[in-house]
XYZ file of C-alpha atoms in Angstrom:
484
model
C -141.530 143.544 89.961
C -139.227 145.554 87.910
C -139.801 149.522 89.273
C -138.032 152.776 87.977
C -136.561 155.425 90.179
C -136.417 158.698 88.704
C -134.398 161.813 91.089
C -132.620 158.643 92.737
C -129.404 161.466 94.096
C -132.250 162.816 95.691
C -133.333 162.912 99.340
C -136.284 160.004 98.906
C -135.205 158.675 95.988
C -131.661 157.323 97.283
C -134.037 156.126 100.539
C -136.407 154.612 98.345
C -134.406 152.132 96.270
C -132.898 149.891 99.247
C -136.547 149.704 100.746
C -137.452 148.277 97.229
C -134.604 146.196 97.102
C -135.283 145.333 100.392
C -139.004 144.445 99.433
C -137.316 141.609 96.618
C -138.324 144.082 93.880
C -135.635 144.534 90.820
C -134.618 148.621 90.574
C -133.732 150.813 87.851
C -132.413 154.024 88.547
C -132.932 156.854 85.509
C -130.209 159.796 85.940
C -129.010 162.508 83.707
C -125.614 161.824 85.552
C -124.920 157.988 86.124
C -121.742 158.864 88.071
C -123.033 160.608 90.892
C -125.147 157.499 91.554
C -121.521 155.581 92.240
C -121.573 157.169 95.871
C -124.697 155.130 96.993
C -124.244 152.177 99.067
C -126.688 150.438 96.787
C -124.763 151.192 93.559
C -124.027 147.522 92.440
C -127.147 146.088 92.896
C -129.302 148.502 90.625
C -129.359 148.919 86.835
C -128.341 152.237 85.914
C -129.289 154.193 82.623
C -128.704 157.546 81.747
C -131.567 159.619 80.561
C -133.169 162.868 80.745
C -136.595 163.594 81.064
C -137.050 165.466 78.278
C -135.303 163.195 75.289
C -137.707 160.665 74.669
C -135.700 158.713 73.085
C -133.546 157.978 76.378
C -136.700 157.900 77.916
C -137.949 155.031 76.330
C -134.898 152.891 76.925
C -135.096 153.903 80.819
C -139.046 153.074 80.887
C -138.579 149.727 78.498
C -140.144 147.215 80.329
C -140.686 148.491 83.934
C -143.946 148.036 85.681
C -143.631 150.627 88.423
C -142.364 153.578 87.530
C -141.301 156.819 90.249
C -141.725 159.983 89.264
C -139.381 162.271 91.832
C -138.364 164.902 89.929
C -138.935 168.495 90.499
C -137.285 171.514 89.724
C -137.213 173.214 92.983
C -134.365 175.100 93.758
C -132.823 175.104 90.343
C -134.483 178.929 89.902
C -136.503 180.630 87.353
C -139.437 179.260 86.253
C -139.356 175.936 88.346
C -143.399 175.473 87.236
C -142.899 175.811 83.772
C -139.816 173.019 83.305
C -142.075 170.737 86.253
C -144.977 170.920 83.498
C -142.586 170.047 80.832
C -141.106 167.065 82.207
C -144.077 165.750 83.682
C -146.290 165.800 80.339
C -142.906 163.795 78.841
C -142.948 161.215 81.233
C -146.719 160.711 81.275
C -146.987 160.141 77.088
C -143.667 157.715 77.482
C -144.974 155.996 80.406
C -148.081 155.131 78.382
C -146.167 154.460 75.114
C -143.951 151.636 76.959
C -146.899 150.387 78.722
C -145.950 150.990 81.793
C -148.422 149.291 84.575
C -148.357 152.240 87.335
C -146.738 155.279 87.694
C -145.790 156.801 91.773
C -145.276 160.039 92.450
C -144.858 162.002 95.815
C -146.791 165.213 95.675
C -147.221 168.511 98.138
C -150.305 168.174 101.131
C -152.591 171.060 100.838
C -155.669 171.935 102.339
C -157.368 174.325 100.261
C -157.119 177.999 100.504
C -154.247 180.189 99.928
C -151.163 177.905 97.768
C -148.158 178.560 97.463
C -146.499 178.165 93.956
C -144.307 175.203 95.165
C -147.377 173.002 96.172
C -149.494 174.469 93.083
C -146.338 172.829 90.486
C -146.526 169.996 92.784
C -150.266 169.437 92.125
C -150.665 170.491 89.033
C -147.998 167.743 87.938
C -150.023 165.152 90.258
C -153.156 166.165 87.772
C -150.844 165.678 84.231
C -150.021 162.356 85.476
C -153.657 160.683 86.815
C -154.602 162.134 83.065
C -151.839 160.152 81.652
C -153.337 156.867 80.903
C -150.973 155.102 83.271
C -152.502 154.151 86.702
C -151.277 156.806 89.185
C -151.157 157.248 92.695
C -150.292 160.641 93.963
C -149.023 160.555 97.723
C -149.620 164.379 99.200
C -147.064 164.670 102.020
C -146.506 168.047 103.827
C -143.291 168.642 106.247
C -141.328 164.973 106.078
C -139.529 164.102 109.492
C -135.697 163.196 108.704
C -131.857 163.512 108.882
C -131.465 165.525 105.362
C -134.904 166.515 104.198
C -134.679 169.856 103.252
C -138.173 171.143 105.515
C -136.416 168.805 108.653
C -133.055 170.288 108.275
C -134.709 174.101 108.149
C -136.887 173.217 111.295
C -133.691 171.609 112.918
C -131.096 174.418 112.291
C -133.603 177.380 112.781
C -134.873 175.684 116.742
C -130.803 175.014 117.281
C -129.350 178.416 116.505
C -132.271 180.507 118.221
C -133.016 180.532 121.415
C -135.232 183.722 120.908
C -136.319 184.511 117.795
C -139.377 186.923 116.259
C -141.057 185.211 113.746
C -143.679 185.629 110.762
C -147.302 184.588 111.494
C -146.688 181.286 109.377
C -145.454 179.791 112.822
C -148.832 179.016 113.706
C -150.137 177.529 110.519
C -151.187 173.971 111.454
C -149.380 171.110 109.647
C -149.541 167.736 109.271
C -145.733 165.907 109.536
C -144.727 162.578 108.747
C -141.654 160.586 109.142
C -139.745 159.482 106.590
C -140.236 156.025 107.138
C -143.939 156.205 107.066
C -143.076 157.952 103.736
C -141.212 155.195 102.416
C -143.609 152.217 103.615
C -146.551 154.322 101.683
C -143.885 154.765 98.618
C -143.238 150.779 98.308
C -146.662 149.744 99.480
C -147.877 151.841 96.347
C -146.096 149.451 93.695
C -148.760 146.877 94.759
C -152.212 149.017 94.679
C -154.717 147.385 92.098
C -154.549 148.505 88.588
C -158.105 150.756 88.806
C -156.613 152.929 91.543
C -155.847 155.540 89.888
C -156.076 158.672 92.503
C -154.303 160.645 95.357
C -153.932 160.066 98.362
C -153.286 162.470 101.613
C -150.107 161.084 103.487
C -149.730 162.711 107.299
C -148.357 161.110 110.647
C -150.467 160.938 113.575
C -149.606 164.391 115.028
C -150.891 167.995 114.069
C -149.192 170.673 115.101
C -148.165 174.282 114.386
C -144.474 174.865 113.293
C -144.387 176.880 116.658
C -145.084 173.756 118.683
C -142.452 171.911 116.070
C -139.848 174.014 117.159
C -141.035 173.641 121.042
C -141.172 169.862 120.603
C -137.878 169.417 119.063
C -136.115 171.541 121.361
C -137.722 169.230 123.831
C -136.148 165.771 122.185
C -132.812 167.597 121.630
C -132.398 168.478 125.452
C -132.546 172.433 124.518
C -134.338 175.482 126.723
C -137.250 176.071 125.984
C -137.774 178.787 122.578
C -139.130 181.976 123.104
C -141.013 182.523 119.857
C -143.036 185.432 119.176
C -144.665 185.868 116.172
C -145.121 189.096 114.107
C -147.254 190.324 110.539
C -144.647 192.274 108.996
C -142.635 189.045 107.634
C -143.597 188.793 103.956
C -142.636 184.905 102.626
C -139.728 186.723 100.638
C -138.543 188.297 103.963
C -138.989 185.117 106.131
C -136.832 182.968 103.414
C -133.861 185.847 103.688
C -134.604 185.329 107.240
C -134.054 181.672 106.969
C -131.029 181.810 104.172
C -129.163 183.957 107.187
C -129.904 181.754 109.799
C -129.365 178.292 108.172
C -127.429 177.085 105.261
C -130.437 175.671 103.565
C -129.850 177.279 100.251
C -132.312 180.001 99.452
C -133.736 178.611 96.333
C -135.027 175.550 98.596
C -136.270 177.642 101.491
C -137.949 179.808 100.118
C -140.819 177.637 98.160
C -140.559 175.481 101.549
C -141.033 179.587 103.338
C -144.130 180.283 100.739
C -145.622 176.436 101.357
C -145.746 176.948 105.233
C -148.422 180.113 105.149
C -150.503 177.265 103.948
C -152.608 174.904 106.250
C -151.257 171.378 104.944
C -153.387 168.914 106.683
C -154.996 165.800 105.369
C -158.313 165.497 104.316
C -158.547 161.941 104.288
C -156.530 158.521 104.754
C -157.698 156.494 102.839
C -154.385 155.187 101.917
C -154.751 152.747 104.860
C -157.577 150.505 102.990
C -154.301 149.548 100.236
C -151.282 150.133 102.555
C -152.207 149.358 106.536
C -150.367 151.115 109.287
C -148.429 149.206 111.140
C -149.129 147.361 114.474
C -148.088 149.641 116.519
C -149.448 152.911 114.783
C -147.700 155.590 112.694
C -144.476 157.287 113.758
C -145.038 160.479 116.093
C -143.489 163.797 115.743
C -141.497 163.303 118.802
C -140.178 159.659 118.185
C -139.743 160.474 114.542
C -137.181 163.686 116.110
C -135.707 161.238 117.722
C -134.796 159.124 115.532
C -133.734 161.603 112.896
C -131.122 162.390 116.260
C -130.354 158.857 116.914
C -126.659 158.922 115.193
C -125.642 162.580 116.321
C -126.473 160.822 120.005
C -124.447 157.729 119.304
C -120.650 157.000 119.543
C -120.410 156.618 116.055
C -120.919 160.107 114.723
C -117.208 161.059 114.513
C -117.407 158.855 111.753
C -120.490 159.785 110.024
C -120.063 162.506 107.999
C -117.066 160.833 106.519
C -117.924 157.173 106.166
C -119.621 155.356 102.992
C -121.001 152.803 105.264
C -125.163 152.042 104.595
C -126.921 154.018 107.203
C -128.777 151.663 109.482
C -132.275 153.035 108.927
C -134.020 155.552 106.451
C -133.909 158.061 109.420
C -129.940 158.082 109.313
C -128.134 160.607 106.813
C -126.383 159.400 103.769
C -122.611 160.352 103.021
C -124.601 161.675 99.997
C -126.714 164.332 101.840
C -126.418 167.771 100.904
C -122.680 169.991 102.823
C -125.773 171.451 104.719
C -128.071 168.168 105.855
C -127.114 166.649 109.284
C -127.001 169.630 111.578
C -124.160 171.674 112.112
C -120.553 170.273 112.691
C -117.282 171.464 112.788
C -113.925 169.938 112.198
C -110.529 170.708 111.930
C -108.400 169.143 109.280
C -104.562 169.083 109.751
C -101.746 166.370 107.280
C -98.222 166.682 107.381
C -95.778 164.138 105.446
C -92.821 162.831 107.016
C -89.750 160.499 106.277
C -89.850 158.652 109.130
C -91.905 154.894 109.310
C -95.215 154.552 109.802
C -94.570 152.338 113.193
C -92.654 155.245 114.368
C -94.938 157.674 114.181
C -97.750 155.604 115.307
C -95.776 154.521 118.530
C -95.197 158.458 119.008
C -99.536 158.498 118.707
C -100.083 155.804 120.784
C -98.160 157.663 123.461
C -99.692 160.443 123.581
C -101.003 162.365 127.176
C -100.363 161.448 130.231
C -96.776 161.853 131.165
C -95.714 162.398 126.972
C -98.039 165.511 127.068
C -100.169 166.574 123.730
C -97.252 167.564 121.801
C -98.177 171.383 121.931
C -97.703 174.383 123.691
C -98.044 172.399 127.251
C -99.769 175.045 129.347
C -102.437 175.820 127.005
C -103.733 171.910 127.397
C -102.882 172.807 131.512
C -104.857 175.943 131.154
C -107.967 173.899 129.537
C -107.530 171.141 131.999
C -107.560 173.722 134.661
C -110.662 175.485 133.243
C -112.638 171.967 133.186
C -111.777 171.341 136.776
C -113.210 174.532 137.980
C -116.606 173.614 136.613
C -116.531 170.747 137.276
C -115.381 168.331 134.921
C -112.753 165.431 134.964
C -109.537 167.936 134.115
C -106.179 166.263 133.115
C -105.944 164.350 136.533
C -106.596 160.834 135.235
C -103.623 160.436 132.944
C -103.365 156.857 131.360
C -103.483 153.526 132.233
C -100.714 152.393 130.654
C -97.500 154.601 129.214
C -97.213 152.774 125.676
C -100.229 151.112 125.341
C -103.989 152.101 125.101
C -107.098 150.093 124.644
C -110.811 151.082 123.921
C -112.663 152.287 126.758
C -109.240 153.972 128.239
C -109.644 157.311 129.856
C -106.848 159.433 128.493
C -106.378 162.915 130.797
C -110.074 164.389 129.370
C -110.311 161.863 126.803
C -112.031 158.443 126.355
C -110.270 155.842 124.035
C -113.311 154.923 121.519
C -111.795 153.487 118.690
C -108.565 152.324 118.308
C -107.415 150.369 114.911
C -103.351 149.246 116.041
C -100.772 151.052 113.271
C -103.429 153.544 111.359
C -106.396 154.825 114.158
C -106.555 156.207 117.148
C -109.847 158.199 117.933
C -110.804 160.130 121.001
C -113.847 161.316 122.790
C -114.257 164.206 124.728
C -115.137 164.127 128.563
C -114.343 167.628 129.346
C -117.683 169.246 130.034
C -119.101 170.802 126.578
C -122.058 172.391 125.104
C -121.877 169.795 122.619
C -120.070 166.665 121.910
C -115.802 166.648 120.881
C -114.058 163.850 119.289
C -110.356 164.049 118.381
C -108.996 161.400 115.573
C -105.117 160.774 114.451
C -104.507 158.525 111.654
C -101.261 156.832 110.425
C -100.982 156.177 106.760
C -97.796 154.674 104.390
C -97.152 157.248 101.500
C -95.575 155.981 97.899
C -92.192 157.035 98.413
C -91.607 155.038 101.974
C -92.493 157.101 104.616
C -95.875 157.998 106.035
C -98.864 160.796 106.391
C -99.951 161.431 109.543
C -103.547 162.841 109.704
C -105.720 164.824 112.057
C -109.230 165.843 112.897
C -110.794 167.457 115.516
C -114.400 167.416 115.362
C -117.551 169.617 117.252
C -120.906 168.703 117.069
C -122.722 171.697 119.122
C -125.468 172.052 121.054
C -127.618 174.798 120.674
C -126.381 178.464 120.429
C -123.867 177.837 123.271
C -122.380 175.212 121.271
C -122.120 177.465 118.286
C -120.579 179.786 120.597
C -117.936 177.915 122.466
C -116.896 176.750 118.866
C -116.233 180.293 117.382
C -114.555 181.486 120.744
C -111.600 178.983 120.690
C -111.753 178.685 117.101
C -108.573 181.638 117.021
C -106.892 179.334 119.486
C -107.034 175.991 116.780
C -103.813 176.895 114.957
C -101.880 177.546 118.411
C -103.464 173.869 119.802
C -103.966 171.519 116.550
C -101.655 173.115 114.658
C -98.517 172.177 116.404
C -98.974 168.537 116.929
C -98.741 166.763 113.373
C -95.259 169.146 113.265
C -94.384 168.027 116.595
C -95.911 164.222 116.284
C -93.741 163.761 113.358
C -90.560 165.415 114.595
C -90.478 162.977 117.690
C -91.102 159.960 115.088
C -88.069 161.285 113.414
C -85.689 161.390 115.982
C -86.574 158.204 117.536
């Protein structure tokens, strides 16, 4: 089945096409800039087309032919009057759709519940209405909060329970709301492109668990190993207030928190599920808030986050960010970038990396790394005591003074993880790389992925001390390459 994915650089639509792909249906991906599509892991096995929304004539060519067709576009967080331009496009797509006899049209929509709306979820369902009135078969999938590494509501509820132990809070927290995770998303999503061709409705799309965004911050504090949040909630927090509140605490950007701010004062639980009788839940039963936490956690937990924010590599599941996520998506990590050029070989100043601790030292100011070895003793953690196993050599799984060997790639890679005791998790990574002219660039990272407020903490304390520690070894690496 050919399908169209419109907003594919976006949070479910760069999820969505693999799980199509995956599902042996062809993809087309509409974008008003083809280029930023290049990034995707998927990129080569897609057709691409350029096209906006509103040029019909672009339109056309993008719909020509396609059976499915996903509507995930919205205007939120591009300012002014997101409602009016969500109407706009939405009324375009619907009379093209119909035009190029297109079978069924998808479209992921806001849960509400009635009552009170906020102006986010009334765009969101007034563009579910223009397109059931299209012509085109529709099905309208009403999801509320959506549980995973990079969407927008997760990352809010993630960086908000991390940062605050404490925290007074508007009356919203108790609003009851109906999460799903974001692979129960995309199941519902792919499952759609199969519905019969007289379905032509919405359908309420929630996980198995209801529960105040109070006991969503409790819970994932819970799954995350933090203390328990002291949360007390107050009246005097208008929705514009409680989005400044949020913009200060997290780097969601205040044009997306705020409609997500205004939604949350709104009881978004389904009303039915009917969705089942087209698209059955799996064996084993939808995914839970808690296990749905954890997997949106799974890769900061693993050994292989050092390399995550920087690799291109396909995440293994929809839960896992993409190197395409938003600066902000992920949670909160901190790095420390250092290069310096040099004209000596790149096996010389690799053999100078290889040899480092131990006996060789860390190549700067000596009694600072004493001092921290010292200070990790005294509360108990493994200090500089161990040294290394061998004085030229090092393998993976070598302890290193406070350091575990966890990658090691013999001329270009050596990378480091912490064992000092941390409120968070430390990698250190030194890379050897040939330049043009003969010589080589030697490259450094250090990298801090905190936990909780202490972790934030510890980072901004030593964070003075950075150029005095990192600073002077890629000047000091290199001059021993040089002389040797």
């Amino acid at each position: 089945m050919r399908c169209l994915v419109t907003g594919a650089t976006g949070y479910i639509g760069g999820r969505l096409v693999p799980e199509l792909l995956d599902a042996g249906h062809e993809v087309r991906c509409m974008a008003r800039r083809p280029d930023r599509l290049q990034a995707y892991p998927w990129a080569d096995r897609v057709e691409i087309v350029e096209a906006d929304v509103l040029d019909p004539d672009a339109l056309r060519t993008a719909l020509d032919g396609v059976e499915v067709a996903y509507y995930l576009i919205h205007a939120m967080g591009k300012g002014g009057d997101f409602a009016s331009r969500d109407r706009r496009a939405a009324r375009s797509f619907a009379g093209v759709a119909e035009e190029t006899g297109v079978g069924r049209i998808v479209f992921l929509g806001g849960l509400y519940s009635g009552g009170q709306v906020s102006p986010h979820l009334r765009s969101r369902a007034e563009v579910g209405e223009i397109l059931l009135a299209s012509g085109v078969p529709t099905a309208v999938l009403r999801a509320a909060v959506v549980l995973g590494s990079g969407s927008a509501s997760f990352e809010m509820l993630r960086y908000l329970t991390e940062r605050l132990p404490a925290m007074v809070t508007p009356k919203w927290v108790d609003s009851r709301i109906q999460p799903i995770a974001i692979r129960d998303v995309l199941r519902y999503l792919v499952g759609a492109a199969e519905l019969p061709p007289e379905v032509n409705r919405a359908f309420d799309i929630g996980g198995p668990d209801v529960l105040t965004y109070r006991q969503m911050m409790g819970r994932y504090a819970a799954v995350a190993g933090l203390s328990p949040r002291v949360i007390v909630p107050v009246p005097v927090l208008s929705p514009k207030l409680s989005s400044l509140w949020v913009g200060l605490i997290t780097p969601v950007p205040s044009g997306i928190a705020r409609p997500l701010v205004e939604s949350l004062t709104s009881e978004v639980v389904c009303r039915e599920h009917d969705i089942a009788a087209y698209v059955p839940d799996p064996p084993n039963g939808l995914i839970g808030f808690d296990e749905a936490v954890r997997l949106a956690l799974k890769r900061i937990r693993e050994a292989d986050v050092a390399t995550r924010w920087s690799s291109a590599s396909t995440p293994g599941a929809p839960s896992d960010p993409l190197p395409t996520d938003p600066d902000w998506a992920g949670g909160s990590l901190y790095t420390d970038e250092r290069t310096r050029a040099t004209g000596a070989a790149p096996e010389a100043v690799w053999k100078v990396v290889e040899g480092i601790g131990g006996d060789n030292g860390w190549y700067s100011l000596p009694v600072a790394w004493r001092l921290r070895g010292l200070a990790d003793r005294l509360v108990g953690g493994v200090g500089l005591r161990r040294g290394r196993r061998d004085p030229g050599r090092l393998r993976i799984g070598d302890a290193l003074d406070f350091w575990r060997v966890e990658a090691i790639e013999p001329g270009r890679l050596l990378r480091l993880r912490a064992e000092m005791l941390l409120p968070g998790l430390a990698w250190l990574e030194l890379r050897v790389r040939p330049d043009e002219n003969g010589g080589t660039v030697y490259e450094q990272r250090a990298i801090f992925h905190p936990h909780g407020l202490p972790g934030q903490l510890y980072w901004w304390a030593i964070y003075p001390f950075h150029g005095i520690i990192f600073g002077g070894m890629p000047r000091n690496i290199t001059r021993r390459a040089e002389r040797n």
